[in-house]
């Protein structure tokens, strides 16, 4: 999940320039060392600002995983059990803050690894500092295809993620709509405030085998979608594809139903948040679908996921959201990397993350490929009256 907003473009330009300088520099051959009894894991997360809904869900998953690992004795570092110490910082959904937090976590706090940020823009901003310090970061939800790559398509050595790319999501949504929903006439209504929405829309259009009847865009903060939706209705669409975030997607769903559009509305993992139904209204949030790396329905068949879901409900008294599951997996990926390398030196942690194969995660079996992207399953969840009532696997 990526959340790059137009309001941040000036800051991003500076951050990108810094990134190019940092990525061109040599990183140290050895990373941060840890003390005798603890492994420090940094958390660079959007706990306030526009992406706080995602960041706080991920923080819950991180804290649950850490609690479980510590309760079981800690991480096995070459035969010695060491407890995790989390160092949590709020980047406020701001690229400059994310960059400065990364510098603090790597040089002052001397963490072994970082989990986060949630968004691609904040994650991109920290790359120069984590590269310079040889500290790996695992983002639970940065989905832009180029996030793990440098400008020359060379892999970023310290950048990893626990979720699939936007291209995979857009392609999967197109296949699902054509093969499962069997729709032939689709309108696309994408968020143009970020590469997240536009990237998903482009991947969808390239893959969908039916007819794209119309394609329109909206921006972050828009409230009135009636004119475009009325135009869609007049064109006798079979479905609408809405790649974006729950804030605007919820209003689009609500207004579409109010003007009599009953056709399926399909979106992306940015809709995988309980607030979607709150914004849309429970009755309106029917015949709604979205791609997701974590489906509660599919997870019931996965013992690792069942354990996670039960533990999450016991701790937080709600069903586990997608972004908590991704962050939970990210912590366990760091643990797996440390134990496989028999070292919590941050440079060794990065090497271990790159070697992960057939990791049993909450979101399914994960293998990290040569571009530091996880090869993992994808699902589509269906909402009826504001609740997830069905799920589908996409191949």
CSV table of C-alpha atoms in Angstrom, one decimal:
chain,number,residue,atom,x,y,z
A,1,UNK,CA,0.0,0.0,0.0
A,2,UNK,CA,1.5,3.3,-1.0
A,3,UNK,CA,0.3,6.7,0.0
A,4,UNK,CA,2.0,9.4,-2.0
A,5,UNK,CA,0.1,12.7,-1.9
A,6,UNK,CA,0.4,15.8,-4.1
A,7,UNK,CA,0.8,17.9,-1.0
A,8,UNK,CA,4.1,16.2,-0.3
A,9,UNK,CA,5.6,16.5,-3.8
A,10,UNK,CA,7.9,19.4,-2.9
A,11,UNK,CA,9.3,17.5,0.1
A,12,UNK,CA,9.5,14.3,-2.0
A,13,UNK,CA,11.7,16.1,-4.6
A,14,UNK,CA,14.2,16.9,-1.9
A,15,UNK,CA,14.0,13.5,-0.4
A,16,UNK,CA,14.5,11.9,-3.8
A,17,UNK,CA,17.6,14.0,-4.4
A,18,UNK,CA,18.9,12.9,-1.0
A,19,UNK,CA,18.1,9.3,-1.8
A,20,UNK,CA,20.1,9.4,-5.0
A,21,UNK,CA,23.1,10.8,-3.2
A,22,UNK,CA,22.7,8.2,-0.4
A,23,UNK,CA,22.3,5.2,-2.7
A,24,UNK,CA,25.3,6.2,-4.7
A,25,UNK,CA,27.4,6.2,-1.6
A,26,UNK,CA,29.1,3.1,-0.1
A,27,UNK,CA,27.5,1.6,2.9
A,28,UNK,CA,29.6,0.3,5.7
A,29,UNK,CA,30.7,-3.3,5.5
A,30,UNK,CA,29.5,-3.9,9.1
A,31,UNK,CA,26.2,-2.8,10.6
A,32,UNK,CA,25.0,-2.0,14.0
A,33,UNK,CA,26.0,-4.4,16.8
A,34,UNK,CA,23.6,-5.4,19.6
A,35,UNK,CA,24.2,-5.8,23.3
A,36,UNK,CA,24.4,-9.1,25.1
A,37,UNK,CA,20.7,-9.6,26.0
A,38,UNK,CA,18.6,-7.5,23.6
A,39,UNK,CA,17.9,-7.0,19.9
A,40,UNK,CA,16.7,-3.5,19.1
A,41,UNK,CA,14.2,-3.3,16.3
A,42,UNK,CA,13.2,0.2,15.2
A,43,UNK,CA,9.7,1.1,14.1
A,44,UNK,CA,9.4,4.0,11.7
A,45,UNK,CA,5.6,4.3,11.4
A,46,UNK,CA,2.7,6.6,10.4
A,47,UNK,CA,1.1,6.9,13.8
A,48,UNK,CA,-0.5,10.3,13.0
A,49,UNK,CA,-1.3,12.2,9.9
A,50,UNK,CA,-3.3,11.0,6.8
A,51,UNK,CA,-2.0,7.4,6.9
A,52,UNK,CA,-2.4,6.9,10.7
A,53,UNK,CA,-5.2,4.3,10.2
A,54,UNK,CA,-2.7,2.0,8.5
A,55,UNK,CA,0.2,2.8,10.7
A,56,UNK,CA,-1.6,2.2,14.0
A,57,UNK,CA,-2.9,-1.1,12.7
A,58,UNK,CA,0.6,-2.1,11.8
A,59,UNK,CA,1.9,-1.0,15.2
A,60,UNK,CA,-0.6,-3.5,16.8
A,61,UNK,CA,0.8,-6.3,14.7
A,62,UNK,CA,4.4,-5.4,15.6
A,63,UNK,CA,3.7,-5.3,19.3
A,64,UNK,CA,1.8,-8.6,19.3
A,65,UNK,CA,4.6,-10.4,17.4
A,66,UNK,CA,7.2,-8.9,19.8
A,67,UNK,CA,5.2,-9.9,22.8
A,68,UNK,CA,4.9,-13.5,21.6
A,69,UNK,CA,8.6,-13.8,20.7
A,70,UNK,CA,9.8,-12.3,24.0
A,71,UNK,CA,7.3,-14.5,26.0
A,72,UNK,CA,8.9,-17.6,24.3
A,73,UNK,CA,12.3,-16.5,25.4
A,74,UNK,CA,13.3,-14.2,22.5
A,75,UNK,CA,15.3,-14.5,19.3
A,76,UNK,CA,17.9,-17.3,19.1
A,77,UNK,CA,21.2,-15.6,18.2
A,78,UNK,CA,23.8,-18.3,17.7
A,79,UNK,CA,22.5,-20.3,20.7
A,80,UNK,CA,21.8,-17.3,23.0
A,81,UNK,CA,18.2,-16.1,23.5
A,82,UNK,CA,17.8,-12.4,23.3
A,83,UNK,CA,14.7,-10.3,23.9
A,84,UNK,CA,13.4,-7.8,21.4
A,85,UNK,CA,13.4,-4.1,22.4
A,86,UNK,CA,11.2,-2.0,20.2
A,87,UNK,CA,12.1,1.6,19.5
A,88,UNK,CA,8.9,3.2,18.2
A,89,UNK,CA,8.9,6.6,16.4
A,90,UNK,CA,6.0,8.4,14.7
A,91,UNK,CA,6.9,9.8,11.3
A,92,UNK,CA,3.6,11.7,11.1
A,93,UNK,CA,3.0,10.6,7.5
A,94,UNK,CA,5.7,13.1,6.5
A,95,UNK,CA,8.8,12.3,4.4
A,96,UNK,CA,11.1,14.7,6.1
A,97,UNK,CA,10.2,13.2,9.5
A,98,UNK,CA,10.6,9.7,8.2
A,99,UNK,CA,14.1,10.5,7.0
A,100,UNK,CA,15.2,12.0,10.3
A,101,UNK,CA,13.7,9.1,12.3
A,102,UNK,CA,15.7,6.7,10.1
A,103,UNK,CA,18.8,8.6,10.9
A,104,UNK,CA,18.0,8.5,14.6
A,105,UNK,CA,17.1,4.8,14.7
A,106,UNK,CA,20.3,3.8,12.8
A,107,UNK,CA,22.9,6.1,14.3
A,108,UNK,CA,21.7,6.9,17.8
A,109,UNK,CA,19.5,3.9,18.7
A,110,UNK,CA,21.7,1.5,16.8
A,111,UNK,CA,18.8,-0.8,15.8
A,112,UNK,CA,19.4,-4.2,14.1
A,113,UNK,CA,16.5,-3.6,11.7
A,114,UNK,CA,13.5,-1.4,11.0
A,115,UNK,CA,9.9,-2.4,10.5
A,116,UNK,CA,8.1,0.3,8.5
A,117,UNK,CA,7.2,2.7,7.2
A,118,UNK,CA,3.7,1.8,6.1
A,119,UNK,CA,3.7,4.0,3.0
A,120,UNK,CA,6.0,4.1,0.0
A,121,UNK,CA,6.8,7.8,0.2
A,122,UNK,CA,7.9,7.6,3.8
A,123,UNK,CA,9.8,4.4,3.1
A,124,UNK,CA,11.6,6.0,0.1
A,125,UNK,CA,12.6,9.0,2.2
A,126,UNK,CA,14.5,6.8,4.7
A,127,UNK,CA,16.5,4.8,2.1
A,128,UNK,CA,19.6,7.0,2.1
A,129,UNK,CA,20.0,6.8,5.9
A,130,UNK,CA,19.4,3.1,6.3
A,131,UNK,CA,21.7,2.4,3.3
A,132,UNK,CA,24.5,4.5,4.8
A,133,UNK,CA,24.2,2.6,8.1
A,134,UNK,CA,23.7,-0.9,6.7
A,135,UNK,CA,20.3,-1.4,8.4
A,136,UNK,CA,17.6,-3.3,6.7
A,137,UNK,CA,14.0,-2.1,6.7
A,138,UNK,CA,10.9,-4.3,6.0
A,139,UNK,CA,7.9,-2.3,5.0
A,140,UNK,CA,4.6,-4.1,5.8
A,141,UNK,CA,2.7,-2.3,3.1
A,142,UNK,CA,4.7,-0.2,0.5
A,143,UNK,CA,3.5,-1.6,-2.8
A,144,UNK,CA,4.9,0.7,-5.5
A,145,UNK,CA,6.7,-1.6,-8.0
A,146,UNK,CA,9.9,0.5,-7.9
A,147,UNK,CA,10.2,0.8,-4.1
A,148,UNK,CA,12.9,-1.9,-3.7
A,149,UNK,CA,14.8,-0.8,-6.8
A,150,UNK,CA,17.3,2.0,-7.6
A,151,UNK,CA,16.9,4.2,-10.6
A,152,UNK,CA,19.0,1.8,-12.7
A,153,UNK,CA,16.7,-1.1,-11.6
A,154,UNK,CA,19.4,-2.4,-9.3
A,155,UNK,CA,18.0,-3.8,-6.1
A,156,UNK,CA,18.2,-1.6,-3.0
A,157,UNK,CA,20.3,-3.8,-0.6
A,158,UNK,CA,18.6,-2.8,2.6
A,159,UNK,CA,15.0,-2.4,1.4
A,160,UNK,CA,12.4,-5.2,1.7
A,161,UNK,CA,8.7,-5.5,2.0
A,162,UNK,CA,6.1,-8.0,3.3
A,163,UNK,CA,3.4,-7.3,0.7
A,164,UNK,CA,3.0,-7.7,-3.0
A,165,UNK,CA,3.4,-5.1,-5.7
A,166,UNK,CA,0.7,-2.9,-7.2
A,167,UNK,CA,1.1,-4.5,-10.6
A,168,UNK,CA,0.2,-7.9,-9.1
A,169,UNK,CA,-2.9,-6.4,-7.4
A,170,UNK,CA,-4.2,-4.6,-10.5
A,171,UNK,CA,-3.7,-7.7,-12.7
A,172,UNK,CA,-5.4,-9.9,-10.1
A,173,UNK,CA,-8.4,-7.5,-9.8
A,174,UNK,CA,-8.8,-7.6,-13.6
A,175,UNK,CA,-8.7,-11.4,-13.7
A,176,UNK,CA,-11.1,-11.7,-10.8
A,177,UNK,CA,-13.6,-9.3,-12.5
A,178,UNK,CA,-13.5,-11.1,-15.8
A,179,UNK,CA,-13.3,-14.7,-14.6
A,180,UNK,CA,-15.3,-14.7,-11.4
A,181,UNK,CA,-17.7,-11.8,-11.6
A,182,UNK,CA,-17.8,-12.2,-15.4
A,183,UNK,CA,-18.3,-8.5,-16.1
A,184,UNK,CA,-17.6,-7.2,-19.6
A,185,UNK,CA,-18.2,-3.4,-19.3
A,186,UNK,CA,-16.1,-1.7,-16.6
A,187,UNK,CA,-15.5,1.9,-15.6
A,188,UNK,CA,-12.3,2.8,-13.8
A,189,UNK,CA,-12.3,5.6,-11.2
A,190,UNK,CA,-8.8,6.0,-9.8
A,191,UNK,CA,-7.1,8.1,-7.2
A,192,UNK,CA,-4.6,10.4,-9.1
A,193,UNK,CA,-3.1,11.8,-6.0
A,194,UNK,CA,-0.6,9.0,-5.8
A,195,UNK,CA,1.2,6.5,-7.9
A,196,UNK,CA,-0.7,3.9,-5.9
A,197,UNK,CA,-4.0,4.6,-7.6
A,198,UNK,CA,-2.6,5.4,-11.0
A,199,UNK,CA,-0.3,2.4,-11.0
A,200,UNK,CA,-3.1,0.0,-10.0
A,201,UNK,CA,-5.4,1.5,-12.7
A,202,UNK,CA,-2.7,1.1,-15.4
A,203,UNK,CA,-2.0,-2.6,-14.4
A,204,UNK,CA,-5.8,-3.3,-14.4
A,205,UNK,CA,-6.3,-1.7,-17.9
A,206,UNK,CA,-3.5,-3.7,-19.4
A,207,UNK,CA,-4.9,-7.0,-18.1
A,208,UNK,CA,-8.7,-6.7,-18.2
A,209,UNK,CA,-10.1,-8.6,-21.1
A,210,UNK,CA,-13.4,-6.9,-21.3
A,211,UNK,CA,-14.2,-3.3,-22.4
A,212,UNK,CA,-13.1,-0.2,-20.4
A,213,UNK,CA,-16.1,1.9,-21.0
A,214,UNK,CA,-14.7,5.0,-19.2
A,215,UNK,CA,-11.8,6.0,-17.1
A,216,UNK,CA,-11.8,8.9,-14.7
A,217,UNK,CA,-9.8,10.1,-11.7
A,218,UNK,CA,-10.3,11.9,-8.4
A,219,UNK,CA,-8.0,13.5,-5.8
A,220,UNK,CA,-7.3,13.1,-2.1
A,221,UNK,CA,-9.9,15.0,-0.2
A,222,UNK,CA,-12.6,15.1,-2.8
A,223,UNK,CA,-16.1,14.7,-1.4
A,224,UNK,CA,-18.5,14.9,-4.3
A,225,UNK,CA,-18.3,12.1,-6.9
A,226,UNK,CA,-21.9,12.3,-8.2
A,227,UNK,CA,-21.2,13.8,-11.6
A,228,UNK,CA,-18.8,11.1,-12.6
A,229,UNK,CA,-20.9,8.3,-11.1
A,230,UNK,CA,-24.0,9.6,-12.9
A,231,UNK,CA,-22.0,9.5,-16.2
A,232,UNK,CA,-20.9,5.9,-15.4
A,233,UNK,CA,-24.5,4.9,-14.8
A,234,UNK,CA,-25.6,6.3,-18.1
A,235,UNK,CA,-23.1,4.1,-19.9
A,236,UNK,CA,-24.6,0.9,-18.6
A,237,UNK,CA,-21.5,-0.4,-16.8
A,238,UNK,CA,-21.3,-3.9,-15.3
A,239,UNK,CA,-18.8,-2.9,-12.5
A,240,UNK,CA,-16.6,-0.1,-11.3
A,241,UNK,CA,-12.9,-0.5,-10.4
A,242,UNK,CA,-11.8,2.0,-7.7
A,243,UNK,CA,-8.1,1.7,-6.8
A,244,UNK,CA,-7.6,4.0,-3.9
A,245,UNK,CA,-7.9,4.4,-0.1
A,246,UNK,CA,-10.9,3.9,2.1
A,247,UNK,CA,-11.4,7.6,2.8
A,248,UNK,CA,-12.5,8.4,-0.7
A,249,UNK,CA,-13.6,4.9,-1.8
A,250,UNK,CA,-16.1,4.8,1.1
A,251,UNK,CA,-17.8,8.0,-0.2
A,252,UNK,CA,-17.7,6.7,-3.8
A,253,UNK,CA,-19.5,3.6,-2.7
A,254,UNK,CA,-22.0,5.5,-0.7
A,255,UNK,CA,-22.9,8.0,-3.5
A,256,UNK,CA,-23.0,5.2,-6.1
A,257,UNK,CA,-25.6,3.4,-4.2
A,258,UNK,CA,-27.6,6.6,-3.5
A,259,UNK,CA,-28.0,7.2,-7.2
A,260,UNK,CA,-29.0,3.6,-7.9
A,261,UNK,CA,-25.8,2.0,-9.0
A,262,UNK,CA,-26.0,-1.6,-7.8
A,263,UNK,CA,-23.2,-3.0,-9.8
A,264,UNK,CA,-20.1,-4.5,-8.1
A,265,UNK,CA,-17.5,-2.0,-6.9
A,266,UNK,CA,-14.0,-3.5,-6.8
A,267,UNK,CA,-11.0,-1.9,-5.1
A,268,UNK,CA,-7.5,-2.6,-3.7
A,269,UNK,CA,-5.9,-3.2,-0.3
A,270,UNK,CA,-6.3,0.5,0.5
A,271,UNK,CA,-10.0,-0.4,1.1
A,272,UNK,CA,-9.1,-3.2,3.6
A,273,UNK,CA,-10.0,-1.2,6.7
A,274,UNK,CA,-13.1,-1.2,8.9
A,275,UNK,CA,-13.5,2.5,8.3
A,276,UNK,CA,-14.6,1.8,4.8
A,277,UNK,CA,-17.9,0.5,5.9
A,278,UNK,CA,-18.3,3.3,8.4
A,279,UNK,CA,-17.9,5.9,5.7
A,280,UNK,CA,-20.0,4.1,3.1
A,281,UNK,CA,-22.7,3.0,5.5
A,282,UNK,CA,-23.3,-0.7,6.2
A,283,UNK,CA,-26.2,-1.1,3.7
A,284,UNK,CA,-24.2,0.6,0.9
A,285,UNK,CA,-21.2,-1.6,1.5
A,286,UNK,CA,-22.7,-4.5,-0.3
A,287,UNK,CA,-21.5,-6.1,-3.5
A,288,UNK,CA,-18.1,-4.6,-2.7
A,289,UNK,CA,-14.8,-6.4,-3.3
A,290,UNK,CA,-11.1,-5.6,-2.8
A,291,UNK,CA,-7.8,-7.4,-3.3
A,292,UNK,CA,-5.9,-8.2,-0.1
A,293,UNK,CA,-2.9,-10.1,1.1
A,294,UNK,CA,-4.7,-11.3,4.1
A,295,UNK,CA,-8.3,-12.7,4.1
A,296,UNK,CA,-9.9,-13.8,7.3
A,297,UNK,CA,-11.8,-16.4,5.4
A,298,UNK,CA,-8.8,-17.9,3.7
A,299,UNK,CA,-6.7,-17.6,6.9
A,300,UNK,CA,-9.0,-20.0,8.7
A,301,UNK,CA,-7.2,-22.8,6.7
A,302,UNK,CA,-3.8,-21.6,7.8
A,303,UNK,CA,-2.7,-22.8,11.4
A,304,UNK,CA,-0.2,-19.9,11.7
A,305,UNK,CA,-3.0,-17.4,10.8
A,306,UNK,CA,-5.5,-19.0,13.1
A,307,UNK,CA,-3.0,-18.6,16.0
A,308,UNK,CA,-2.4,-15.0,15.1
A,309,UNK,CA,-6.2,-14.2,14.8
A,310,UNK,CA,-6.9,-15.7,18.1
A,311,UNK,CA,-4.1,-13.9,19.8
A,312,UNK,CA,-5.0,-10.6,18.2
A,313,UNK,CA,-8.6,-10.8,19.3
A,314,UNK,CA,-7.5,-11.7,22.8
A,315,UNK,CA,-5.2,-8.7,23.0
A,316,UNK,CA,-7.2,-6.1,21.2
A,317,UNK,CA,-10.8,-7.4,21.3
A,318,UNK,CA,-11.4,-7.0,17.6
A,319,UNK,CA,-10.8,-9.0,14.4
A,320,UNK,CA,-7.3,-8.7,13.0
A,321,UNK,CA,-7.1,-6.3,10.1
A,322,UNK,CA,-4.9,-6.8,7.0
A,323,UNK,CA,-2.2,-4.3,7.9
A,324,UNK,CA,-1.7,-5.8,11.4
A,325,UNK,CA,-1.2,-9.2,9.8
A,326,UNK,CA,1.4,-7.8,7.4
A,327,UNK,CA,3.3,-6.1,10.2
A,328,UNK,CA,3.2,-9.2,12.3
A,329,UNK,CA,4.8,-11.1,9.5
A,330,UNK,CA,7.5,-8.4,9.0
A,331,UNK,CA,8.7,-8.9,12.6
A,332,UNK,CA,8.8,-12.6,12.3
A,333,UNK,CA,10.7,-12.2,9.0
A,334,UNK,CA,13.4,-10.2,10.9
A,335,UNK,CA,13.5,-12.9,13.5
A,336,UNK,CA,13.9,-15.6,10.8
A,337,UNK,CA,16.7,-13.6,9.2
A,338,UNK,CA,18.6,-13.2,12.5
A,339,UNK,CA,18.3,-16.9,13.4
A,340,UNK,CA,19.3,-18.1,9.9
A,341,UNK,CA,22.4,-15.9,9.9
A,342,UNK,CA,23.2,-16.6,13.6
A,343,UNK,CA,23.9,-12.9,14.0
A,344,UNK,CA,22.0,-9.7,14.9
A,345,UNK,CA,24.5,-7.5,13.2
A,346,UNK,CA,22.3,-5.3,11.0
A,347,UNK,CA,24.3,-6.0,7.8
A,348,UNK,CA,23.8,-9.7,8.4
A,349,UNK,CA,20.1,-9.2,9.1
A,350,UNK,CA,19.8,-7.8,5.6
A,351,UNK,CA,21.6,-10.8,4.1
A,352,UNK,CA,19.2,-13.1,6.0
A,353,UNK,CA,16.1,-11.3,4.8
A,354,UNK,CA,17.3,-11.7,1.2
A,355,UNK,CA,17.5,-15.5,1.7
A,356,UNK,CA,14.0,-16.1,3.1
A,357,UNK,CA,12.4,-19.0,1.4
A,358,UNK,CA,9.0,-20.7,2.2
A,359,UNK,CA,8.5,-18.7,5.3
A,360,UNK,CA,5.3,-19.7,7.0
A,361,UNK,CA,3.6,-16.4,7.6
A,362,UNK,CA,0.1,-15.3,8.6
A,363,UNK,CA,-0.4,-14.0,5.0
A,364,UNK,CA,0.7,-17.4,3.6
A,365,UNK,CA,3.9,-19.0,2.5
A,366,UNK,CA,6.5,-16.3,1.6
A,367,UNK,CA,9.7,-16.4,-0.5
A,368,UNK,CA,11.8,-13.2,-0.9
A,369,UNK,CA,12.8,-12.9,-4.6
A,370,UNK,CA,15.8,-11.3,-6.2
A,371,UNK,CA,14.2,-7.8,-6.1
A,372,UNK,CA,13.4,-8.2,-2.4
A,373,UNK,CA,9.7,-8.6,-3.1
A,374,UNK,CA,7.7,-11.4,-1.4
A,375,UNK,CA,6.2,-14.1,-3.6
A,376,UNK,CA,2.9,-14.7,-1.8
A,377,UNK,CA,-0.7,-15.4,-2.4
A,378,UNK,CA,-3.5,-12.9,-3.0
A,379,UNK,CA,-7.2,-13.0,-2.2
A,380,UNK,CA,-10.3,-11.0,-2.9
A,381,UNK,CA,-12.7,-10.3,-0.1
A,382,UNK,CA,-16.4,-9.6,-0.6
A,383,UNK,CA,-18.4,-7.2,1.7
A,384,UNK,CA,-22.2,-7.5,2.3
A,385,UNK,CA,-23.9,-5.0,4.6
A,386,UNK,CA,-20.5,-3.7,5.8
A,387,UNK,CA,-19.1,-7.1,6.7
A,388,UNK,CA,-16.7,-9.5,5.0
A,389,UNK,CA,-18.9,-12.4,3.9
A,390,UNK,CA,-16.9,-14.3,1.4
A,391,UNK,CA,-13.4,-14.5,-0.1
A,392,UNK,CA,-11.8,-15.8,-3.3
A,393,UNK,CA,-8.4,-17.0,-4.3
A,394,UNK,CA,-6.9,-15.5,-7.4
A,395,UNK,CA,-4.5,-17.3,-9.7
